[in-house]
Amino acid sequence: MSYFFLVYVMIAIFCIASAMSLYNCLAALIRKIPYGQCVIVCCGKSTEVRLIFLSGLCIAIAIVWAIFRNEDRWAWILQDILGIAFCLNLIKTLKLPNFKSCVILLGLLLLYDVFFVFITPFITKNGESIMVELAAGHFGNNEKLPVVIRVPKLMYFSVMSVCLMPVSILGFGDIIVPGLLIAYCRRFDVQTGSSSIYYVSSTIAYAIGMILTFVVLVLMKKGQPALLYLVPCTLITASVVAWRRKEMKRFWKGSSYQMMDHLDSATNEENPVIAGEQIDQQ
């Protein structure tokens, strides 16, 4: 009973959060279109008509998915759209301040993922992984926690049919957790003018880690903790790039370190006499 209550609460939260996330993602694109910018004023606030229609569309998509979420033929498409928007919006909202935070967060979540996939089968009565059971919805009447991207295996090559479940699933955490590191790499590129070297290399590393995950999945015929492959690939790649560019200290301390440098340089420009005295003292 508690499991079903948890599922329905998660479904309600997911519908609200994903509808808002989908609106934020699409609104950013629509605002770049120079057409249809009709505005209405209500209670002293102006709103574009097209954004009102967009909000209605996003809410409708979430409601349709909630009603037909167990429809195997096409409901997964809506879930994936909402899920991807949710992940993108969360990555945009949550910003890790430095590489040190990335290492700690990704490392802890890697241990968490490995524990619930590989260790829990030795604890549970049926010998199954808790993480895989929750993601696949094997605990009850076809109700699943909406925390995964689902793709029918018929869309993959026939070699994927060796796996037991009818769909391939990828948890939101496998997108969000490495995504926070990649987003930090992108911000670091912008702040330091590194011509996207950190962003591109970490994105390629993520793709390699994902390919490695599916290769091991096919070979072992057993659900895998994707973070086991994604976290080392992205962290090691980012570290190697920073080390080769001799920016590890700056990359490790992150934006706070850069902000202090910026404030110091700004102070020196505003107070050249004080800066000169500091140099003489050194």
mmCIF file of N, CA and C in Angstrom, residues 151-213:
data_model
loop_
_atom_site.group_PDB
_atom_site.id
_atom_site.type_symbol
_atom_site.label_atom_id
_atom_site.label_comp_id
_atom_site.label_asym_id
_atom_site.label_seq_id
_atom_site.Cartn_x
_atom_site.Cartn_y
_atom_site.Cartn_z
ATOM 1 N N VAL A 151 12.683 3.423 -23.726
ATOM 2 C CA VAL A 151 12.675 3.239 -25.171
ATOM 3 C C VAL A 151 12.459 1.759 -25.467
ATOM 4 N N PRO A 152 11.431 1.397 -26.238
ATOM 5 C CA PRO A 152 11.222 -0.013 -26.587
ATOM 6 C C PRO A 152 12.432 -0.585 -27.298
ATOM 7 N N LYS A 153 12.771 -1.811 -26.980
ATOM 8 C CA LYS A 153 13.966 -2.408 -27.559
ATOM 9 C C LYS A 153 13.823 -2.735 -29.032
ATOM 10 N N LEU A 154 12.597 -2.722 -29.547
ATOM 11 C CA LEU A 154 12.416 -2.949 -30.980
ATOM 12 C C LEU A 154 13.050 -1.842 -31.795
ATOM 13 N N MET A 155 13.308 -0.689 -31.160
ATOM 14 C CA MET A 155 13.919 0.421 -31.870
ATOM 15 C C MET A 155 15.429 0.274 -31.934
ATOM 16 N N TYR A 156 15.976 -0.676 -31.175
ATOM 17 C CA TYR A 156 17.400 -0.929 -31.214
ATOM 18 C C TYR A 156 17.689 -2.076 -32.181
ATOM 19 N N PHE A 157 18.966 -2.330 -32.354
ATOM 20 C CA PHE A 157 19.352 -3.467 -33.174
ATOM 21 C C PHE A 157 18.954 -4.752 -32.478
ATOM 22 N N SER A 158 18.821 -5.805 -33.233
ATOM 23 C CA SER A 158 18.338 -7.061 -32.684
ATOM 24 C C SER A 158 19.241 -7.602 -31.587
ATOM 25 N N VAL A 159 20.496 -7.176 -31.546
ATOM 26 C CA VAL A 159 21.394 -7.672 -30.514
ATOM 27 C C VAL A 159 20.917 -7.270 -29.132
ATOM 28 N N MET A 160 20.117 -6.171 -29.031
ATOM 29 C CA MET A 160 19.628 -5.725 -27.739
ATOM 30 C C MET A 160 18.544 -6.642 -27.189
ATOM 31 N N SER A 161 18.040 -7.546 -28.016
ATOM 32 C CA SER A 161 16.974 -8.434 -27.559
ATOM 33 C C SER A 161 17.459 -9.463 -26.548
ATOM 34 N N VAL A 162 18.768 -9.515 -26.336
ATOM 35 C CA VAL A 162 19.267 -10.475 -25.360
ATOM 36 C C VAL A 162 18.876 -10.076 -23.949
ATOM 37 N N CYS A 163 18.556 -8.791 -23.726
ATOM 38 C CA CYS A 163 18.171 -8.341 -22.398
ATOM 39 C C CYS A 163 16.755 -8.801 -22.093
ATOM 40 N N LEU A 164 16.435 -8.875 -20.819
ATOM 41 C CA LEU A 164 15.190 -9.503 -20.405
ATOM 42 C C LEU A 164 13.995 -8.571 -20.431
ATOM 43 N N MET A 165 14.188 -7.284 -20.133
ATOM 44 C CA MET A 165 13.046 -6.377 -20.038
ATOM 45 C C MET A 165 12.636 -5.898 -21.431
ATOM 46 N N PRO A 166 11.331 -5.626 -21.662
ATOM 47 C CA PRO A 166 10.842 -5.237 -22.976
ATOM 48 C C PRO A 166 11.258 -3.838 -23.386
ATOM 49 N N VAL A 167 11.760 -3.027 -22.450
ATOM 50 C CA VAL A 167 12.209 -1.682 -22.779
ATOM 51 C C VAL A 167 13.594 -1.465 -22.204
ATOM 52 N N SER A 168 14.345 -0.583 -22.843
ATOM 53 C CA SER A 168 15.613 -0.137 -22.282
ATOM 54 C C SER A 168 15.337 1.112 -21.474
ATOM 55 N N ILE A 169 15.899 1.193 -20.283
ATOM 56 C CA ILE A 169 15.622 2.311 -19.395
ATOM 57 C C ILE A 169 16.920 3.002 -18.997
ATOM 58 N N LEU A 170 16.828 4.306 -18.839
ATOM 59 C CA LEU A 170 17.946 5.110 -18.376
ATOM 60 C C LEU A 170 17.418 6.056 -17.308
ATOM 61 N N GLY A 171 17.940 5.932 -16.108
ATOM 62 C CA GLY A 171 17.467 6.739 -15.002
ATOM 63 C C GLY A 171 17.780 8.217 -15.175
ATOM 64 N N PHE A 172 16.925 9.065 -14.612
ATOM 65 C CA PHE A 172 17.167 10.502 -14.676
ATOM 66 C C PHE A 172 18.515 10.858 -14.051
ATOM 67 N N GLY A 173 18.879 10.134 -12.999
ATOM 68 C CA GLY A 173 20.160 10.412 -12.351
ATOM 69 C C GLY A 173 21.346 10.199 -13.265
ATOM 70 N N ASP A 174 21.223 9.241 -14.196
ATOM 71 C CA ASP A 174 22.309 8.982 -15.145
ATOM 72 C C ASP A 174 22.459 10.107 -16.160
ATOM 73 N N ILE A 175 21.458 10.962 -16.263
ATOM 74 C CA ILE A 175 21.531 12.141 -17.126
ATOM 75 C C ILE A 175 21.917 13.370 -16.318
ATOM 76 N N ILE A 176 21.268 13.543 -15.164
ATOM 77 C CA ILE A 176 21.450 14.762 -14.384
ATOM 78 C C ILE A 176 22.825 14.822 -13.737
ATOM 79 N N VAL A 177 23.272 13.725 -13.129
ATOM 80 C CA VAL A 177 24.521 13.749 -12.360
ATOM 81 C C VAL A 177 25.729 14.078 -13.246
ATOM 82 N N PRO A 178 25.976 13.332 -14.343
ATOM 83 C CA PRO A 178 27.085 13.746 -15.217
ATOM 84 C C PRO A 178 26.788 15.081 -15.904
ATOM 85 N N GLY A 179 25.510 15.381 -16.112
ATOM 86 C CA GLY A 179 25.140 16.638 -16.753
ATOM 87 C C GLY A 179 25.559 17.842 -15.936
ATOM 88 N N LEU A 180 25.530 17.734 -14.607
ATOM 89 C CA LEU A 180 25.976 18.832 -13.759
ATOM 90 C C LEU A 180 27.457 19.114 -13.968
ATOM 91 N N LEU A 181 28.246 18.048 -14.144
ATOM 92 C CA LEU A 181 29.677 18.228 -14.423
ATOM 93 C C LEU A 181 29.887 18.858 -15.790
ATOM 94 N N ILE A 182 29.150 18.383 -16.789
ATOM 95 C CA ILE A 182 29.291 18.933 -18.137
ATOM 96 C C ILE A 182 28.875 20.399 -18.168
ATOM 97 N N ALA A 183 27.819 20.739 -17.429
ATOM 98 C CA ALA A 183 27.388 22.134 -17.356
ATOM 99 C C ALA A 183 28.449 22.992 -16.690
ATOM 100 N N TYR A 184 29.100 22.454 -15.652
ATOM 101 C CA TYR A 184 30.188 23.203 -15.015
ATOM 102 C C TYR A 184 31.345 23.421 -15.991
ATOM 103 N N CYS A 185 31.660 22.385 -16.775
ATOM 104 C CA CYS A 185 32.721 22.515 -17.777
ATOM 105 C C CYS A 185 32.380 23.608 -18.793
ATOM 106 N N ARG A 186 31.124 23.676 -19.171
ATOM 107 C CA ARG A 186 30.699 24.707 -20.117
ATOM 108 C C ARG A 186 30.859 26.097 -19.519
ATOM 109 N N ARG A 187 30.452 26.275 -18.265
ATOM 110 C CA ARG A 187 30.601 27.580 -17.615
ATOM 111 C C ARG A 187 32.066 27.951 -17.455
ATOM 112 N N PHE A 188 32.893 26.958 -17.150
ATOM 113 C CA PHE A 188 34.324 27.229 -17.007
ATOM 114 C C PHE A 188 34.926 27.660 -18.344
ATOM 115 N N ASP A 189 34.488 27.033 -19.427
ATOM 116 C CA ASP A 189 34.946 27.441 -20.761
ATOM 117 C C ASP A 189 34.596 28.896 -21.038
ATOM 118 N N VAL A 190 33.368 29.278 -20.722
ATOM 119 C CA VAL A 190 32.916 30.639 -20.983
ATOM 120 C C VAL A 190 33.688 31.635 -20.131
ATOM 121 N N GLN A 191 33.898 31.295 -18.868
ATOM 122 C CA GLN A 191 34.564 32.211 -17.956
ATOM 123 C C GLN A 191 36.043 32.381 -18.263
ATOM 124 N N THR A 192 36.664 31.353 -18.804
ATOM 125 C CA THR A 192 38.105 31.404 -19.057
ATOM 126 C C THR A 192 38.450 31.548 -20.534
ATOM 127 N N GLY A 193 37.450 31.517 -21.413
ATOM 128 C CA GLY A 193 37.718 31.620 -22.844
ATOM 129 C C GLY A 193 38.475 30.432 -23.391
ATOM 130 N N SER A 194 38.091 29.221 -22.934
ATOM 131 C CA SER A 194 38.819 28.000 -23.319
ATOM 132 C C SER A 194 38.316 27.384 -24.615
ATOM 133 N N SER A 195 37.536 28.103 -25.384
ATOM 134 C CA SER A 195 37.023 27.650 -26.689
ATOM 135 C C SER A 195 36.320 26.296 -26.601
ATOM 136 N N SER A 196 35.550 26.083 -25.530
ATOM 137 C CA SER A 196 34.683 24.900 -25.352
ATOM 138 C C SER A 196 35.447 23.589 -25.259
ATOM 139 N N ILE A 197 36.737 23.624 -24.939
ATOM 140 C CA ILE A 197 37.510 22.386 -24.886
ATOM 141 C C ILE A 197 37.025 21.472 -23.758
ATOM 142 N N TYR A 198 36.708 22.036 -22.611
ATOM 143 C CA TYR A 198 36.220 21.223 -21.491
ATOM 144 C C TYR A 198 34.836 20.653 -21.787
ATOM 145 N N TYR A 199 33.974 21.486 -22.346
ATOM 146 C CA TYR A 199 32.602 21.064 -22.649
ATOM 147 C C TYR A 199 32.580 19.959 -23.688
ATOM 148 N N VAL A 200 33.316 20.139 -24.774
ATOM 149 C CA VAL A 200 33.321 19.152 -25.855
ATOM 150 C C VAL A 200 33.923 17.834 -25.384
ATOM 151 N N SER A 201 35.042 17.906 -24.677
ATOM 152 C CA SER A 201 35.715 16.679 -24.237
ATOM 153 C C SER A 201 34.866 15.917 -23.226
ATOM 154 N N SER A 202 34.200 16.621 -22.303
ATOM 155 C CA SER A 202 33.363 15.937 -21.318
ATOM 156 C C SER A 202 32.109 15.354 -21.966
ATOM 157 N N THR A 203 31.583 16.028 -22.986
ATOM 158 C CA THR A 203 30.422 15.493 -23.701
ATOM 159 C C THR A 203 30.785 14.218 -24.448
ATOM 160 N N ILE A 204 31.942 14.218 -25.093
ATOM 161 C CA ILE A 204 32.422 13.011 -25.787
ATOM 162 C C ILE A 204 32.657 11.883 -24.779
ATOM 163 N N ALA A 205 33.213 12.231 -23.622
ATOM 164 C CA ALA A 205 33.444 11.230 -22.577
ATOM 165 C C ALA A 205 32.131 10.628 -22.100
ATOM 166 N N TYR A 206 31.092 11.456 -21.983
ATOM 167 C CA TYR A 206 29.778 10.953 -21.586
ATOM 168 C C TYR A 206 29.251 9.964 -22.630
ATOM 169 N N ALA A 207 29.401 10.309 -23.901
ATOM 170 C CA ALA A 207 28.945 9.408 -24.964
ATOM 171 C C ALA A 207 29.703 8.081 -24.926
ATOM 172 N N ILE A 208 31.007 8.146 -24.684
ATOM 173 C CA ILE A 208 31.808 6.917 -24.594
ATOM 174 C C ILE A 208 31.354 6.078 -23.395
ATOM 175 N N GLY A 209 31.109 6.738 -22.265
ATOM 176 C CA GLY A 209 30.634 6.023 -21.087
ATOM 177 C C GLY A 209 29.288 5.358 -21.319
ATOM 178 N N MET A 210 28.406 6.036 -22.068
ATOM 179 C CA MET A 210 27.092 5.457 -22.349
ATOM 180 C C MET A 210 27.226 4.249 -23.279
ATOM 181 N N ILE A 211 28.080 4.361 -24.285
ATOM 182 C CA ILE A 211 28.311 3.216 -25.175
ATOM 183 C C ILE A 211 28.875 2.043 -24.390
ATOM 184 N N LEU A 212 29.812 2.326 -23.501
ATOM 185 C CA LEU A 212 30.407 1.270 -22.681
ATOM 186 C C LEU A 212 29.348 0.612 -21.796
ATOM 187 N N THR A 213 28.427 1.410 -21.285
ATOM 188 C CA THR A 213 27.348 0.873 -20.453
ATOM 189 C C THR A 213 26.504 -0.131 -21.229
#
